[in-house]
mmCIF file of C-alpha atoms and ligand atoms in Angstrom:
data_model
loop_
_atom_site.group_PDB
_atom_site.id
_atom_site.type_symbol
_atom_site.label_atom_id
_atom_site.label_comp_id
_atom_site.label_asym_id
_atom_site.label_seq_id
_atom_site.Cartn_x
_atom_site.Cartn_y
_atom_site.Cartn_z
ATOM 1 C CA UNK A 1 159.094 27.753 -20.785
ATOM 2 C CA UNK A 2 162.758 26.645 -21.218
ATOM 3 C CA UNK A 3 163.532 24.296 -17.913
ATOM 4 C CA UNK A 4 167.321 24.035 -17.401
ATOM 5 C CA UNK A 5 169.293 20.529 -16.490
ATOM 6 C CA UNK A 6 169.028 20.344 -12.969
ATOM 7 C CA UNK A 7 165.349 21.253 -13.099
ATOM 8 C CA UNK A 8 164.432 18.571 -15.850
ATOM 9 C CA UNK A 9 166.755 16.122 -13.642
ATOM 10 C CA UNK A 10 164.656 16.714 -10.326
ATOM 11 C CA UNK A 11 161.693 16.210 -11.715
ATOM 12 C CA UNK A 12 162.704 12.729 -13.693
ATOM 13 C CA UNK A 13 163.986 11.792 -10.394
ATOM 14 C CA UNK A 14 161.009 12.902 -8.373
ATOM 15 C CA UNK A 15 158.981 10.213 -11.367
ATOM 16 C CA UNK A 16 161.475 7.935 -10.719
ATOM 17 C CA UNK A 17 160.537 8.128 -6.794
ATOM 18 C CA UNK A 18 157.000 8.288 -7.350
ATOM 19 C CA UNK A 19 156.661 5.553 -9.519
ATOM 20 C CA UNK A 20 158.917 3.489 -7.366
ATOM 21 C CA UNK A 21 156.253 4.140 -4.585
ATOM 22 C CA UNK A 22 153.740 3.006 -6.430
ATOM 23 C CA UNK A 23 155.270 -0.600 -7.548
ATOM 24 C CA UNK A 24 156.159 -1.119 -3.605
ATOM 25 C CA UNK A 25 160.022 -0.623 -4.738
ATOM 26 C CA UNK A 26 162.762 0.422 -3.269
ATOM 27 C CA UNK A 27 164.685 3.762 -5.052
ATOM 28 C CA UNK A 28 167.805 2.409 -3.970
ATOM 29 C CA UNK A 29 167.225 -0.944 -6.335
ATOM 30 C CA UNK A 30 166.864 1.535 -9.351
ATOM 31 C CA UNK A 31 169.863 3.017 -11.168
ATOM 32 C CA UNK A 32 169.173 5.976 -13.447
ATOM 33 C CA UNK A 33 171.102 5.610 -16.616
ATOM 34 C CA UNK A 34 171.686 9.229 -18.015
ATOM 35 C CA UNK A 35 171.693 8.697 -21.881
ATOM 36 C CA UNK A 36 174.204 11.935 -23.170
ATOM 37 C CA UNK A 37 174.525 10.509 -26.785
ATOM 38 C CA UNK A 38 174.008 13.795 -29.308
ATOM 39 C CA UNK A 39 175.523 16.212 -26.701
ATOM 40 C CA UNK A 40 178.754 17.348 -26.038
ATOM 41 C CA UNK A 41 180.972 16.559 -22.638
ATOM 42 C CA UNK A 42 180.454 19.487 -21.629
ATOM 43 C CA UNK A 43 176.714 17.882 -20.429
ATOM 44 C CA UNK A 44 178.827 14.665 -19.051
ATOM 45 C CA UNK A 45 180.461 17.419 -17.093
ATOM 46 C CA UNK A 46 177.495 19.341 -15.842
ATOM 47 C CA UNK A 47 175.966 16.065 -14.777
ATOM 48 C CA UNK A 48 178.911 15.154 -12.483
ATOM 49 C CA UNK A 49 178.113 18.316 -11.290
ATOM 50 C CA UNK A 50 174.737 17.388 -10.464
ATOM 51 C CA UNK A 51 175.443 14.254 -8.796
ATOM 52 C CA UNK A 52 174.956 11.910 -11.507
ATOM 53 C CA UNK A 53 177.767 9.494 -12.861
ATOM 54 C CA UNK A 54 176.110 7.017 -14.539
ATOM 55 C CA UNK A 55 176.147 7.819 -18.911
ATOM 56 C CA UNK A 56 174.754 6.026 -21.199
ATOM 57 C CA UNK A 57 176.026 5.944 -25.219
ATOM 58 C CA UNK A 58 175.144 4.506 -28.306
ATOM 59 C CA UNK A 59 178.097 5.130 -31.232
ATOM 60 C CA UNK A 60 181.521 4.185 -30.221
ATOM 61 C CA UNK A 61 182.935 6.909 -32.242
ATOM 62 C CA UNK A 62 181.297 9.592 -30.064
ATOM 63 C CA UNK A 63 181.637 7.337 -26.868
ATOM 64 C CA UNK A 64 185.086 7.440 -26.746
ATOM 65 C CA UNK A 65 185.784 10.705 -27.741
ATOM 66 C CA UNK A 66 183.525 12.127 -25.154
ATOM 67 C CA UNK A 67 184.936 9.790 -22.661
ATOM 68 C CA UNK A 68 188.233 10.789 -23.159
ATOM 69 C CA UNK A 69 187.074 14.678 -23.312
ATOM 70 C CA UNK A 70 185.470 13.911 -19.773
ATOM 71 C CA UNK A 71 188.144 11.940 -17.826
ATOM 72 C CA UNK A 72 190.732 14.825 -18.657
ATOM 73 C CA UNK A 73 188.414 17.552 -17.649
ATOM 74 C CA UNK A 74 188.384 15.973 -14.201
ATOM 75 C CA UNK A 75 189.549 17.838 -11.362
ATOM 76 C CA UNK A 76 192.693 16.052 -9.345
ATOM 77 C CA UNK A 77 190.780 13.165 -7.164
ATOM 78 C CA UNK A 78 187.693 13.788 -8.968
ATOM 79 C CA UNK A 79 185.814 9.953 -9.811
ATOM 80 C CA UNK A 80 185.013 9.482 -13.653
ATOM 81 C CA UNK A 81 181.642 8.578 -14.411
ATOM 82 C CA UNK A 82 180.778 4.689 -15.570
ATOM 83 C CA UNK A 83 180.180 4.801 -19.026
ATOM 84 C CA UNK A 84 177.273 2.363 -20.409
ATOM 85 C CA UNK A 85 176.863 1.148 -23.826
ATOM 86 C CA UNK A 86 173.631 0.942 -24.962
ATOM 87 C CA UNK A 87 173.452 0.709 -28.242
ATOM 88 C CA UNK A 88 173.962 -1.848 -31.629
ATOM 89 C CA UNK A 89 177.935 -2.457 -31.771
ATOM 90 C CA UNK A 90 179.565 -3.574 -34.577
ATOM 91 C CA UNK A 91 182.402 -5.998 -33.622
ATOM 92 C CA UNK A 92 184.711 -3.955 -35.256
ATOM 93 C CA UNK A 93 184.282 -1.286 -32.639
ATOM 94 C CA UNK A 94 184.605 -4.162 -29.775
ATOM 95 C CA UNK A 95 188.292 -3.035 -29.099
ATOM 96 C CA UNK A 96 187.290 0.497 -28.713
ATOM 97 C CA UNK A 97 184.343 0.155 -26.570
ATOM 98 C CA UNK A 98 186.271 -2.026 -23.953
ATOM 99 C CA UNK A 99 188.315 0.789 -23.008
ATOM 100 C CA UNK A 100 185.977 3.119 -21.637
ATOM 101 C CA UNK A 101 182.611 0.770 -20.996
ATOM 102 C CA UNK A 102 181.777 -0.834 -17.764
ATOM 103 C CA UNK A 103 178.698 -2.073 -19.125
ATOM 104 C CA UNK A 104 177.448 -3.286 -22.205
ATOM 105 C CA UNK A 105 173.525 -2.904 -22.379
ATOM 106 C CA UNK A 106 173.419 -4.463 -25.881
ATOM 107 C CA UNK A 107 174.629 -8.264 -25.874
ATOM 108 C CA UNK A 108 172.588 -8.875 -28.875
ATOM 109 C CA UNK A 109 173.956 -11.834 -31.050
ATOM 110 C CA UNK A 110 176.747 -14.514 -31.080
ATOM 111 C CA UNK A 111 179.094 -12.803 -33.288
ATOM 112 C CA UNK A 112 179.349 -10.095 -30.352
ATOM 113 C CA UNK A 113 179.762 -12.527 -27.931
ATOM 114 C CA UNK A 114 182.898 -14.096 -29.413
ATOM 115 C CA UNK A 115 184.626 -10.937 -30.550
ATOM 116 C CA UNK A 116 183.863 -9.343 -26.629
ATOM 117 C CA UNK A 117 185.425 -12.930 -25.657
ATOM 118 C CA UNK A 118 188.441 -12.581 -28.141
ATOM 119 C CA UNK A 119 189.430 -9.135 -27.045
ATOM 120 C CA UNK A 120 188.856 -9.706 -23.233
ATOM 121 C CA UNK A 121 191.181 -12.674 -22.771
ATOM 122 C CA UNK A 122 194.228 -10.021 -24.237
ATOM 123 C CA UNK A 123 193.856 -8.475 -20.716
ATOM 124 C CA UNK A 124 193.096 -11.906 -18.371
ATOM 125 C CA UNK A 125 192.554 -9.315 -15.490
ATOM 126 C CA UNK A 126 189.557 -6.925 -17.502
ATOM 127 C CA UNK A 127 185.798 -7.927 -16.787
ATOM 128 C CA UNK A 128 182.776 -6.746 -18.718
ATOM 129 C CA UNK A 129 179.324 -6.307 -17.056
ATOM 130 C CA UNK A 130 176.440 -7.545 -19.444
ATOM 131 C CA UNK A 131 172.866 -7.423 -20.353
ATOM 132 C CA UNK A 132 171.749 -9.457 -23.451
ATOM 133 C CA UNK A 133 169.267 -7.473 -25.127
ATOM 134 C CA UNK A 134 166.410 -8.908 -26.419
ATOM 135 C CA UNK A 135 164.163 -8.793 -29.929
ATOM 136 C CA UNK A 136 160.873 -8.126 -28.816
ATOM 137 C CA UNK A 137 159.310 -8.081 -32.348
ATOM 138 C CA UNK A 138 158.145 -10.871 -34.145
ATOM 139 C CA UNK A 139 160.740 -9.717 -37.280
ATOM 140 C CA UNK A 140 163.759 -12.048 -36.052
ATOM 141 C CA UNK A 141 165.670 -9.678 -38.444
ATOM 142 C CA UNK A 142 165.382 -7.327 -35.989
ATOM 143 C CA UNK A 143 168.420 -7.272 -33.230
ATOM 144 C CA UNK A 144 168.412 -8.377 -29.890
ATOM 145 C CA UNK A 145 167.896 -12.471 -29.075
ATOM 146 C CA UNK A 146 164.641 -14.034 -29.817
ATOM 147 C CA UNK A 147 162.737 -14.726 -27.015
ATOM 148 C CA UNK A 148 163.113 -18.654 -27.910
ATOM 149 C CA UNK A 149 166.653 -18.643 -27.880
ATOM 150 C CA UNK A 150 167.763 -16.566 -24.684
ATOM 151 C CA UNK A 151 168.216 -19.543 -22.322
ATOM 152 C CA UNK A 152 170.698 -21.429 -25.205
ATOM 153 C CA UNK A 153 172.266 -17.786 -25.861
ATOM 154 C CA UNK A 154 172.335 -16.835 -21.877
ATOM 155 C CA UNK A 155 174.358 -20.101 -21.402
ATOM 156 C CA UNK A 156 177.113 -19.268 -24.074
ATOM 157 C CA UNK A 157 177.569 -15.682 -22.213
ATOM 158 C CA UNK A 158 177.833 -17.578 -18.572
ATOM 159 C CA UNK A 159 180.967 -19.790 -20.489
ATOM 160 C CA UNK A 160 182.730 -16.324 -20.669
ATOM 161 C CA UNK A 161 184.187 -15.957 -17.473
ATOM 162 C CA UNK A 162 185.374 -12.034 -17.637
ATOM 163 C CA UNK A 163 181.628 -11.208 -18.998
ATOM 164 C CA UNK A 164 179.309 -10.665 -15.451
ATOM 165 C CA UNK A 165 175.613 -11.648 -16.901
ATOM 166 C CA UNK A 166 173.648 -8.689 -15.234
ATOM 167 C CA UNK A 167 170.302 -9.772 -16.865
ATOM 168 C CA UNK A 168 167.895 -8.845 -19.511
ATOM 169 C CA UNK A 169 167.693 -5.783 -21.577
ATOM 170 C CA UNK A 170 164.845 -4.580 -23.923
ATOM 171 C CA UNK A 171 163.612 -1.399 -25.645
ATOM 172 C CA UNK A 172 159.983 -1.235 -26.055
ATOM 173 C CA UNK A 173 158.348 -1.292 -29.487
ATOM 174 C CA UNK A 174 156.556 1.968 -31.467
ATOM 175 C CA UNK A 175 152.816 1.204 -31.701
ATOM 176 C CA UNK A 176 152.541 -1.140 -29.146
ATOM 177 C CA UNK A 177 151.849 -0.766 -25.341
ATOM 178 C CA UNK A 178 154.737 -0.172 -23.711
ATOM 179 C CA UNK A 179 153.457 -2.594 -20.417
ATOM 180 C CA UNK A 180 153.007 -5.703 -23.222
ATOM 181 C CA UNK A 181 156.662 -5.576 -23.754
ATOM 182 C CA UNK A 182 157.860 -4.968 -20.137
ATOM 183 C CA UNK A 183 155.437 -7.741 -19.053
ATOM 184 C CA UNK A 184 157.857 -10.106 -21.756
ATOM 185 C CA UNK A 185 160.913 -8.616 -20.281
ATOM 186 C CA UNK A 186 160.133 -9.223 -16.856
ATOM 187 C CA UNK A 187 159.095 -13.060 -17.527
ATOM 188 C CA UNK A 188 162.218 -13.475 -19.838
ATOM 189 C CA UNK A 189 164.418 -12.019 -16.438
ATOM 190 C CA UNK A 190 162.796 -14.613 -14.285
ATOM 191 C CA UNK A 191 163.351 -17.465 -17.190
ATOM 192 C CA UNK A 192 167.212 -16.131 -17.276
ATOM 193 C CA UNK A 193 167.377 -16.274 -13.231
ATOM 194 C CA UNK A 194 166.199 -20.019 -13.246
ATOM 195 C CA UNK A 195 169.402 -20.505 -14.446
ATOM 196 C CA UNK A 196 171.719 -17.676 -13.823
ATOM 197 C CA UNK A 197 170.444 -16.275 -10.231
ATOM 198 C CA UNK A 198 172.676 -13.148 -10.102
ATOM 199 C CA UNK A 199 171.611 -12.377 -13.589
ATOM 200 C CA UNK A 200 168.575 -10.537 -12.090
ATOM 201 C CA UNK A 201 168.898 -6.834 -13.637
ATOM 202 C CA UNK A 202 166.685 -5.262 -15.686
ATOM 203 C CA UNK A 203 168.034 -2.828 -18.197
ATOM 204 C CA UNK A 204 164.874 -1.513 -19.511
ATOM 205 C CA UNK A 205 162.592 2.265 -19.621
ATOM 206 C CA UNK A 206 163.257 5.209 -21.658
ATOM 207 C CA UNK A 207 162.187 9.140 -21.616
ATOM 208 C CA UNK A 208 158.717 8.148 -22.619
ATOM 209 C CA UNK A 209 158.202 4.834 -20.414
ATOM 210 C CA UNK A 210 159.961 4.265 -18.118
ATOM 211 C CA UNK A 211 157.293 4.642 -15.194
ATOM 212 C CA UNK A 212 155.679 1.804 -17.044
ATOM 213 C CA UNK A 213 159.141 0.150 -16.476
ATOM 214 C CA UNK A 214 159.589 0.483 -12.797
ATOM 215 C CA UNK A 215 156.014 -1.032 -12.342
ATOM 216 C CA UNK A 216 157.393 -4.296 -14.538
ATOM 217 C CA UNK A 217 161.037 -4.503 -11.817
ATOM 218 C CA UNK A 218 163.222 -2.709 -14.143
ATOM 219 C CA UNK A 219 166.298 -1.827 -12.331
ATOM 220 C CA UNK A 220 168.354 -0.036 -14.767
ATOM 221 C CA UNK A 221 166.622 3.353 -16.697
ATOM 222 C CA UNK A 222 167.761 4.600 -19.821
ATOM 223 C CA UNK A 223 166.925 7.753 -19.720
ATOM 224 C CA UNK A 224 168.126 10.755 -22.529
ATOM 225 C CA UNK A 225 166.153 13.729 -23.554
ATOM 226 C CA UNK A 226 163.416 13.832 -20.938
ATOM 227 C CA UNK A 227 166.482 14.545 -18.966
ATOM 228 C CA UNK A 228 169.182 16.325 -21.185
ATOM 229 C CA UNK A 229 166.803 17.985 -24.042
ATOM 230 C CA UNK A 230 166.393 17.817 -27.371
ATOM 231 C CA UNK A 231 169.431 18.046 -29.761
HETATM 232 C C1 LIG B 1 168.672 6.862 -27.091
HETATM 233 C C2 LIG B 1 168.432 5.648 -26.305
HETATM 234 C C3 LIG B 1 167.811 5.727 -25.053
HETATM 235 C C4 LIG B 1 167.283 7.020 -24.462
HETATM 236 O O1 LIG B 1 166.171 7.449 -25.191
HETATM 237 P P1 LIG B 1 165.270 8.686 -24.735
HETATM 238 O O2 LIG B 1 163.984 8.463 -25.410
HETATM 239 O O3 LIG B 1 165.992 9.910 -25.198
HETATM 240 O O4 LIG B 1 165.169 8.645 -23.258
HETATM 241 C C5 LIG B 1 167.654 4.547 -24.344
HETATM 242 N N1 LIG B 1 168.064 3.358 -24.834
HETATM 243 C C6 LIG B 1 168.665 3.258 -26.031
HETATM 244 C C7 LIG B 1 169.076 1.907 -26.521
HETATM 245 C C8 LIG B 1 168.861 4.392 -26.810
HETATM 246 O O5 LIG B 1 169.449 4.276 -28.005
#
């Protein structure tokens, strides 16, 4: 049976709930990330609709279109949605991404860091919200920030002073148990909070985990086709 938008958004949210229940956790602390990459703004709009304002995107190329599509689509006095990027950015695309993205789920390597730094200071007034995302693999080719190196890394980001340091981000591996890897999250977020206090988000839970998440103090779901179908 074919189960339209709002339904498939009720029920993730009535998960969401439960699973917040379960952990002892407030709803209110967790943010639901709707992930609308592979769909057109037409879904953007449908989820304003709904309620739900908070998008999450992985290309720039598609980002900014659809951001663009969606902000003039808006009715007079109508609030645009905050757009999260959430996926591997090449610094190339920095420039781009800065002009729709309030946050920046994907801090991954020092390269980033200085081109986000380079473009900011052009407008002394922008700020960026930030997680740094980090390699959860043993395969240090991998992206993200080794686990070893996130305190030296975390303290570059904190020299930035239009980047806000939310926290820690992390996408759970294939073929491993999802809990392993939010159980390393969650101790690299309290590591990162020894020395950056505010810097106590956690960007972390898909479609297919993020229950697991909530009981391991995520705070920020990324959440696609669970919610907004296949494509
Ligand atoms: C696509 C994507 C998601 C959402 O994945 P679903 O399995 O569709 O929920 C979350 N995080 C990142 C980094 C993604 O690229």
């Amino acid at each position: 049976m074919q189960s339209n938008l709002a339904e498939r958004l009720q029920s993730i949210q009535q998960r969401i709930d439960g699973a917040a229940k379960a952990a002892s956790r407030s709803k209110s602390e967790i943010e639901l990330v709707i992930v609308t990459k592979n769909h057109g703004f037409e879904l953007a709009l449908e989820l304003l609709a709904l309620g739900e304002n908070q998008f999450g995107e992985n290309r720039d190329q598609e980002a900014s279109a659809k951001a663009a599509q969606v902000s003039q689509s808006l009715a007079p006095g109508e609030l645009a949605p905050t757009w999260h990027f959430v996926g591997q950015l090449q610094t190339n695309k920095v420039k781009s991404m800065l002009t729709y993205t309030s946050v920046l789920h994907s801090l991954d390597r020092l390269s980033l860091l200085k081109e986000l730094e380079k473009q900011l200071v052009k407008t002394p007034e922008a700020t960026l919200d930030a997680f740094i995302e980090l390699n959860l693999t043993d395969d240090p080719n991998r992206g993200g920030i080794e686990l070893k190196n996130l305190l030296e890394f975390a303290e570059q980001v904190l020299k930035v002073s239009q980047i806000r340091l939310l926290g820690v981000m992390g996408v759970a591996g294939l073929g491993v148990e999802p809990a392993v890897d939010f159980a390393t999250i969650l101790s690299s977020s309290e590591k990162l909070q020894s020395i950056s206090a505010s810097s106590k988000y956690i960007s972390a839970g898909m479609s297919g985990d993020f229950e697991t998440a909530i009981g391991f103090g995520a705070t920020h779901l990324r959440i696609g086709t669970a919610i907004t179908g296949n494509r």
